[in-house]
Tab-separated table of C-alpha atoms in Angstrom:
chain	number	residue	atom	x	y	z
A	1	MET	CA	104.566	71.174	80.707
A	2	LYS	CA	105.698	74.759	81.275
A	3	ILE	CA	102.222	76.033	80.413
A	4	LYS	CA	100.691	73.675	82.990
A	5	GLN	CA	103.093	74.897	85.690
A	6	LEU	CA	102.324	78.503	84.806
A	7	ILE	CA	98.576	77.918	85.093
A	8	LEU	CA	98.948	76.165	88.463
A	9	THR	CA	101.191	78.938	89.802
A	10	THR	CA	98.746	81.622	88.683
A	11	LEU	CA	95.799	79.820	90.277
A	12	GLY	CA	97.770	79.442	93.494
A	13	ILE	CA	98.560	83.146	93.662
A	14	PHE	CA	94.920	84.104	93.070
A	15	THR	CA	93.766	81.579	95.678
A	16	ILE	CA	96.137	82.891	98.353
A	17	SER	CA	95.279	86.512	97.549
A	18	GLY	CA	91.580	85.756	97.628
A	19	MET	CA	91.904	84.253	101.095
A	20	PHE	CA	92.735	87.676	102.469
A	21	ALA	CA	89.941	89.576	100.689
A	22	GLN	CA	87.652	89.196	103.689
A	23	ALA	CA	89.298	86.655	105.921
A	24	ASN	CA	87.354	83.689	107.291
A	25	ILE	CA	83.975	84.877	105.980
A	26	LEU	CA	82.982	81.394	104.802
A	27	ASN	CA	84.138	79.620	107.972
A	28	ALA	CA	82.995	82.094	110.645
A	29	LYS	CA	80.585	80.721	113.252
A	30	ILE	CA	79.792	84.150	114.717
A	31	PRO	CA	80.035	87.664	113.177
A	32	GLU	CA	83.039	88.502	115.366
A	33	GLU	CA	85.110	85.863	113.532
A	34	ILE	CA	84.697	87.617	110.167
A	35	GLY	CA	87.944	89.323	109.227
A	36	VAL	CA	89.971	87.354	111.793
A	37	LYS	CA	92.624	85.261	110.069
A	38	THR	CA	93.181	81.653	111.015
A	39	GLU	CA	96.570	80.350	112.146
A	40	GLU	CA	97.162	78.916	108.683
A	41	GLN	CA	96.444	82.270	107.089
A	42	LEU	CA	98.767	84.053	109.495
A	43	LEU	CA	101.581	81.678	108.517
A	44	LEU	CA	100.998	82.523	104.856
A	45	ASP	CA	100.636	86.234	105.541
A	46	ASN	CA	104.031	87.427	104.346
A	47	ASP	CA	102.522	89.936	101.959
A	48	GLU	CA	104.626	93.077	101.603
A	49	PRO	CA	104.565	95.940	99.113
A	50	LEU	CA	106.715	95.340	96.065
A	51	GLU	CA	110.054	96.948	96.796
A	52	TYR	CA	111.352	99.662	94.521
A	53	GLY	CA	114.459	98.694	92.641
A	54	TYR	CA	117.610	100.715	93.181
A	55	VAL	CA	118.127	103.348	90.494
A	56	ASP	CA	121.533	104.973	90.299
A	57	ASP	CA	121.574	108.661	89.434
A	58	ARG	CA	123.805	107.874	86.454
A	59	ASP	CA	121.103	105.599	85.062
A	60	ARG	CA	118.614	108.476	84.789
A	61	LEU	CA	119.172	109.702	81.281
A	62	TYR	CA	116.217	112.090	81.558
A	63	SER	CA	113.867	113.134	84.353
A	64	LYS	CA	111.032	115.580	84.923
A	65	MET	CA	109.261	116.311	88.215
A	66	THR	CA	105.530	116.875	87.864
A	67	TRP	CA	102.576	117.665	90.098
A	68	GLU	CA	99.127	116.262	89.307
A	69	LYS	CA	95.642	116.947	90.604
A	70	VAL	CA	93.369	113.900	90.904
A	71	VAL	CA	89.794	115.205	91.047
A	72	LEU	CA	87.532	112.833	92.978
A	73	ASP	CA	84.379	113.755	91.039
A	74	GLU	CA	85.571	111.540	88.179
A	75	ARG	CA	84.239	108.000	88.230
A	76	VAL	CA	87.621	106.388	87.636
A	77	ASN	CA	88.858	108.010	90.867
A	78	PHE	CA	85.951	106.795	93.034
A	79	PRO	CA	88.018	103.983	94.672
A	80	LEU	CA	90.128	106.717	96.296
A	81	TYR	CA	87.064	108.609	97.548
A	82	TYR	CA	84.534	106.077	98.819
A	83	PRO	CA	83.288	105.067	101.319
A	84	VAL	CA	82.717	108.443	102.975
A	85	ASP	CA	80.186	107.151	105.541
A	86	THR	CA	81.659	104.477	107.806
A	87	ASN	CA	78.647	104.028	110.104
A	88	ASN	CA	76.973	101.361	107.996
A	89	ILE	CA	79.960	99.521	106.550
A	90	GLY	CA	82.556	97.061	107.787
A	91	PRO	CA	85.927	98.118	109.229
A	92	ASP	CA	87.751	96.635	106.235
A	93	ARG	CA	86.311	99.301	103.894
A	94	ARG	CA	87.808	102.761	104.289
A	95	SER	CA	88.589	105.635	101.953
A	96	LEU	CA	92.140	106.778	101.288
A	97	PHE	CA	91.652	109.847	103.476
A	98	HIS	CA	90.443	107.715	106.399
A	99	VAL	CA	93.544	105.547	106.089
A	100	LEU	CA	95.948	108.489	105.951
A	101	TRP	CA	94.304	110.541	108.691
A	102	LYS	CA	93.975	107.563	111.047
A	103	ALA	CA	97.663	106.750	110.561
A	104	VAL	CA	98.609	110.382	111.238
A	105	LYS	CA	96.567	110.484	114.455
A	106	SER	CA	97.943	107.159	115.681
A	107	GLY	CA	101.533	108.127	114.919
A	108	ASP	CA	102.040	105.432	112.286
A	109	ILE	CA	102.869	108.284	109.916
A	110	PRO	CA	105.379	110.179	112.074
A	111	LYS	CA	105.961	113.141	109.772
A	112	VAL	CA	103.628	115.302	107.705
A	113	TYR	CA	104.619	118.395	105.792
A	114	SER	CA	103.029	121.666	104.756
A	115	ASP	CA	104.511	121.667	101.253
A	116	SER	CA	105.367	119.221	98.482
A	117	TYR	CA	109.103	119.885	98.899
A	118	PHE	CA	108.998	118.397	102.415
A	119	SER	CA	110.876	121.391	103.769
A	120	GLN	CA	108.528	122.349	106.613
A	121	GLU	CA	107.242	119.709	108.990
A	122	ARG	CA	103.852	120.220	110.650
A	123	THR	CA	103.121	119.221	114.216
A	124	PHE	CA	99.940	117.329	115.034
A	125	GLU	CA	98.635	120.312	117.007
A	126	GLU	CA	99.068	122.611	114.011
A	127	LEU	CA	97.434	120.105	111.729
A	128	SER	CA	94.498	119.535	114.068
A	129	SER	CA	93.709	123.244	114.208
A	130	SER	CA	93.434	123.358	110.415
A	131	MET	CA	91.197	120.282	110.373
A	132	GLN	CA	88.581	121.565	112.820
A	133	LYS	CA	86.524	124.750	113.159
A	134	ILE	CA	84.916	125.770	116.449
A	135	ASP	CA	82.265	128.468	116.227
A	136	THR	CA	79.641	130.056	118.466
A	137	LEU	CA	76.028	130.610	117.470
A	138	ASP	CA	74.485	134.076	117.645
A	139	ILE	CA	72.404	133.033	120.636
A	140	GLY	CA	75.651	132.025	122.323
A	141	TYR	CA	77.063	135.517	121.865
A	142	ASP	CA	73.882	136.967	123.339
A	143	GLN	CA	74.186	134.668	126.325
A	144	PHE	CA	77.832	135.610	126.803
A	145	ASN	CA	77.042	139.329	126.714
A	146	ALA	CA	74.243	138.849	129.253
A	147	ASP	CA	75.613	136.175	131.579
A	148	GLY	CA	79.340	136.003	130.843
A	149	TYR	CA	79.386	132.366	129.751
A	150	VAL	CA	78.225	130.198	126.838
A	151	ASP	CA	76.438	126.859	127.135
A	152	PRO	CA	78.126	124.015	125.200
A	153	GLU	CA	74.959	123.522	123.144
A	154	TYR	CA	75.580	126.892	121.510
A	155	ILE	CA	79.112	125.961	120.414
A	156	THR	CA	79.433	124.137	117.103
A	157	LYS	CA	82.335	122.022	115.915
A	158	ARG	CA	83.011	121.180	112.277
A	159	ASP	CA	85.667	118.625	111.325
A	160	ILE	CA	86.969	117.889	107.865
A	161	GLU	CA	85.669	114.464	106.887
A	162	ALA	CA	86.252	112.154	103.955
A	163	TYR	CA	83.318	113.594	102.007
A	164	ASP	CA	84.990	117.036	102.136
A	165	ILE	CA	88.031	115.838	100.204
A	166	LYS	CA	87.751	117.119	96.647
A	167	ALA	CA	91.061	116.017	95.181
A	168	TYR	CA	94.475	114.523	95.816
A	169	LEU	CA	97.649	116.308	94.819
A	170	ILE	CA	100.382	113.953	93.678
A	171	LYS	CA	104.045	114.692	93.149
A	172	GLY	CA	106.044	112.268	91.058
A	173	LEU	CA	109.171	111.891	88.960
A	174	TRP	CA	109.136	110.715	85.365
A	175	TYR	CA	112.541	109.363	84.376
A	176	PHE	CA	114.123	107.420	81.530
A	177	ASP	CA	116.059	104.423	82.810
A	178	LYS	CA	118.862	103.841	80.336
A	179	ARG	CA	119.537	100.354	81.695
A	180	GLN	CA	115.944	99.263	81.156
A	181	GLY	CA	115.513	101.453	78.088
A	182	GLU	CA	112.077	102.753	79.102
A	183	MET	CA	110.287	105.659	80.710
A	184	LYS	CA	109.242	105.034	84.317
A	185	TYR	CA	107.375	106.857	87.058
A	186	ARG	CA	108.117	107.073	90.774
A	187	LEU	CA	105.576	108.590	93.148
A	188	ILE	CA	107.232	110.965	95.614
A	189	GLY	CA	104.456	112.590	97.670
A	190	ILE	CA	100.705	112.792	98.083
A	191	GLY	CA	98.405	115.257	99.809
A	192	PRO	CA	94.602	115.324	100.292
A	193	ALA	CA	92.981	118.608	99.280
A	194	ALA	CA	89.790	120.153	100.692
A	195	PRO	CA	88.335	123.663	101.001
A	196	ASP	CA	89.663	125.844	103.803
A	197	ILE	CA	87.984	124.835	107.060
A	198	ASN	CA	86.909	128.444	107.691
A	199	PHE	CA	84.963	128.582	104.396
A	200	ILE	CA	84.135	124.917	103.907
A	201	ASP	CA	80.344	125.428	104.093
A	202	SER	CA	80.358	128.729	102.246
A	203	ASP	CA	78.537	129.190	98.930
A	204	ASP	CA	81.361	131.360	97.635
A	205	GLU	CA	83.134	129.313	94.939
A	206	THR	CA	86.272	131.417	95.270
A	207	ASN	CA	86.831	130.294	98.865
A	208	ASN	CA	85.903	126.670	98.109
A	209	GLU	CA	89.004	126.017	96.033
A	210	PRO	CA	90.652	122.844	97.443
A	211	VAL	CA	93.952	123.383	99.214
A	212	PRO	CA	96.295	120.618	100.438
A	213	LEU	CA	95.713	119.755	104.083
A	214	PHE	CA	99.121	118.126	104.446
A	215	TRP	CA	101.735	116.265	102.419
A	216	VAL	CA	103.275	112.879	103.184
A	217	PHE	CA	106.425	111.383	101.717
A	218	TYR	CA	105.021	108.479	99.757
A	219	PRO	CA	107.800	105.851	100.222
A	220	GLU	CA	107.328	106.287	103.979
A	221	VAL	CA	103.628	105.321	103.886
A	222	ARG	CA	103.712	102.490	101.347
A	223	GLY	CA	103.364	99.778	103.981
A	224	ILE	CA	100.220	101.413	105.410
A	225	LEU	CA	98.629	101.906	101.997
A	226	HIS	CA	99.509	98.342	100.985
A	227	GLU	CA	97.535	96.871	103.879
A	228	ALA	CA	94.528	99.142	103.239
A	229	LYS	CA	92.330	97.838	100.440
A	230	ALA	CA	90.163	99.717	97.973
A	231	PHE	CA	86.971	98.297	96.524
A	232	ASN	CA	87.306	96.287	93.320
A	233	ASP	CA	84.084	96.729	91.381
A	234	LYS	CA	84.870	93.803	89.077
A	235	ASN	CA	85.707	91.233	91.743
A	236	SER	CA	85.146	91.801	95.454
A	237	ALA	CA	87.199	88.693	96.265
A	238	MET	CA	90.286	90.482	94.953
A	239	PRO	CA	90.484	93.941	96.556
A	240	ILE	CA	93.212	96.287	95.363
A	241	SER	CA	95.552	98.030	97.737
A	242	PHE	CA	95.844	101.796	97.591
A	243	ASP	CA	99.564	101.348	97.018
A	244	HIS	CA	98.822	99.285	93.906
A	245	ILE	CA	96.303	101.818	92.587
A	246	LEU	CA	98.706	104.723	92.954
A	247	ASN	CA	101.876	103.009	91.752
A	248	SER	CA	100.156	101.503	88.726
A	249	ARG	CA	98.530	104.906	88.028
A	250	ARG	CA	94.986	103.561	87.999
A	251	PHE	CA	93.590	107.053	88.319
A	252	ASN	CA	93.048	110.077	86.123
A	253	GLY	CA	94.668	113.403	86.879
A	254	TYR	CA	95.927	116.467	85.108
A	255	MET	CA	99.311	118.097	85.541
A	256	TYR	CA	98.982	121.485	87.186
A	257	LYS	CA	102.711	122.088	87.597
A	258	GLU	CA	106.095	120.949	86.344
A	259	GLU	CA	109.550	121.872	87.525
A	260	ASN	CA	110.685	124.907	85.572
A	261	VAL	CA	113.054	127.853	85.620
A	262	TYR	CA	110.307	130.184	86.896
A	263	GLY	CA	110.367	128.759	90.416
A	264	ASP	CA	108.131	125.798	89.512
A	265	ARG	CA	105.210	128.078	88.739
A	266	GLU	CA	101.825	126.468	88.170
A	267	VAL	CA	99.990	126.340	84.866
A	268	LYS	CA	97.326	128.733	86.149
A	269	ASP	CA	100.029	131.332	86.826
A	270	TYR	CA	100.834	131.765	83.135
A	271	VAL	CA	97.582	130.545	81.547
A	272	LYS	CA	95.104	132.715	83.385
A	273	GLN	CA	91.302	132.514	83.592
A	274	ASN	CA	90.933	129.968	80.828
A	275	ALA	CA	90.202	126.443	82.046
A	276	LEU	CA	90.242	124.946	78.546
A	277	MET	CA	93.668	126.343	77.719
A	278	GLN	CA	94.973	125.157	81.098
A	279	LEU	CA	93.881	121.595	80.272
A	280	ILE	CA	95.508	121.881	76.860
A	281	GLU	CA	98.734	123.052	78.528
A	282	SER	CA	98.530	120.090	80.915
A	283	ASP	CA	98.218	117.732	77.944
A	284	ARG	CA	101.188	119.465	76.302
A	285	ILE	CA	103.341	118.682	79.339
A	286	LYS	CA	102.247	115.035	79.209
A	287	GLU	CA	102.987	114.803	75.505
A	288	LYS	CA	106.426	116.363	75.999
A	289	ILE	CA	107.340	113.636	78.477
A	290	ARG	CA	105.774	110.879	76.385
A	291	ASN	CA	107.470	112.040	73.192
A	292	PHE	CA	110.912	111.880	74.776
A	293	GLU	CA	110.640	108.105	75.061
A	294	GLN	CA	109.369	107.818	71.493
A	295	ASP	CA	112.173	110.013	70.194
A	296	MET	CA	114.759	107.764	71.836
A	297	TRP	CA	114.027	105.074	69.231
A	298	ASN	CA	114.015	107.338	66.161
A	299	TYR	CA	117.021	107.057	63.911
């Protein structure tokens, strides 16, 4: 009897979740009704991100702050990157950068920061200037020298778009919960990284190194990322929220920094000009954290 109840409950959850994958698509009479929830769906729409449980500082037997780089060239990280072109796709499909940047512009994310320690807040005006480059063509300079003005057609504007994002930088805390008796992870901050806007189209690889555009405090944006859905390649009726992807660590990244006595220096600062050894050092940091949990149960 318990097995039957469990099966019925599971089917009910999947049915309700599937209703919101692309609302009303099977009942729409006109294209404008696609994505518009019915009154019944709105009554059932009490979906909220899973709340974090309270963790007392005394319950953290061990903790280690780490910074990871999630490179978007890797296939497993594609759900965070695509779609980059929104002209030929529905409004329900957006990349993680589109979701974050739209929320910043609309004010839904009230605070963004210039560093992962959240010590320096950036204004929208400051952020906008680093997201756009305005340049003048050579013919525009010639016109200015001759006539004293420049036609708008000779002024170019270049904005950072979703396809320019090369990686995401993620700050998180690994900690051992002595009440639960297991190692856990809590995501603290996230920042999209792209080449500097002044060198974004340059062929010089040195200047094309991705730098964080801004940082957001992750618990503050969970509600926004929960409502935004990423593409599920295995079942389009069950899209996955960005909050679920990030909290369940359904991505691949390497640790480029850990908190340390040297002012939280990065791996590249003490393992120089050797990409292979830097990856090995990143794996060593992971193993050090993973081995702590294993060592807890050795007698």
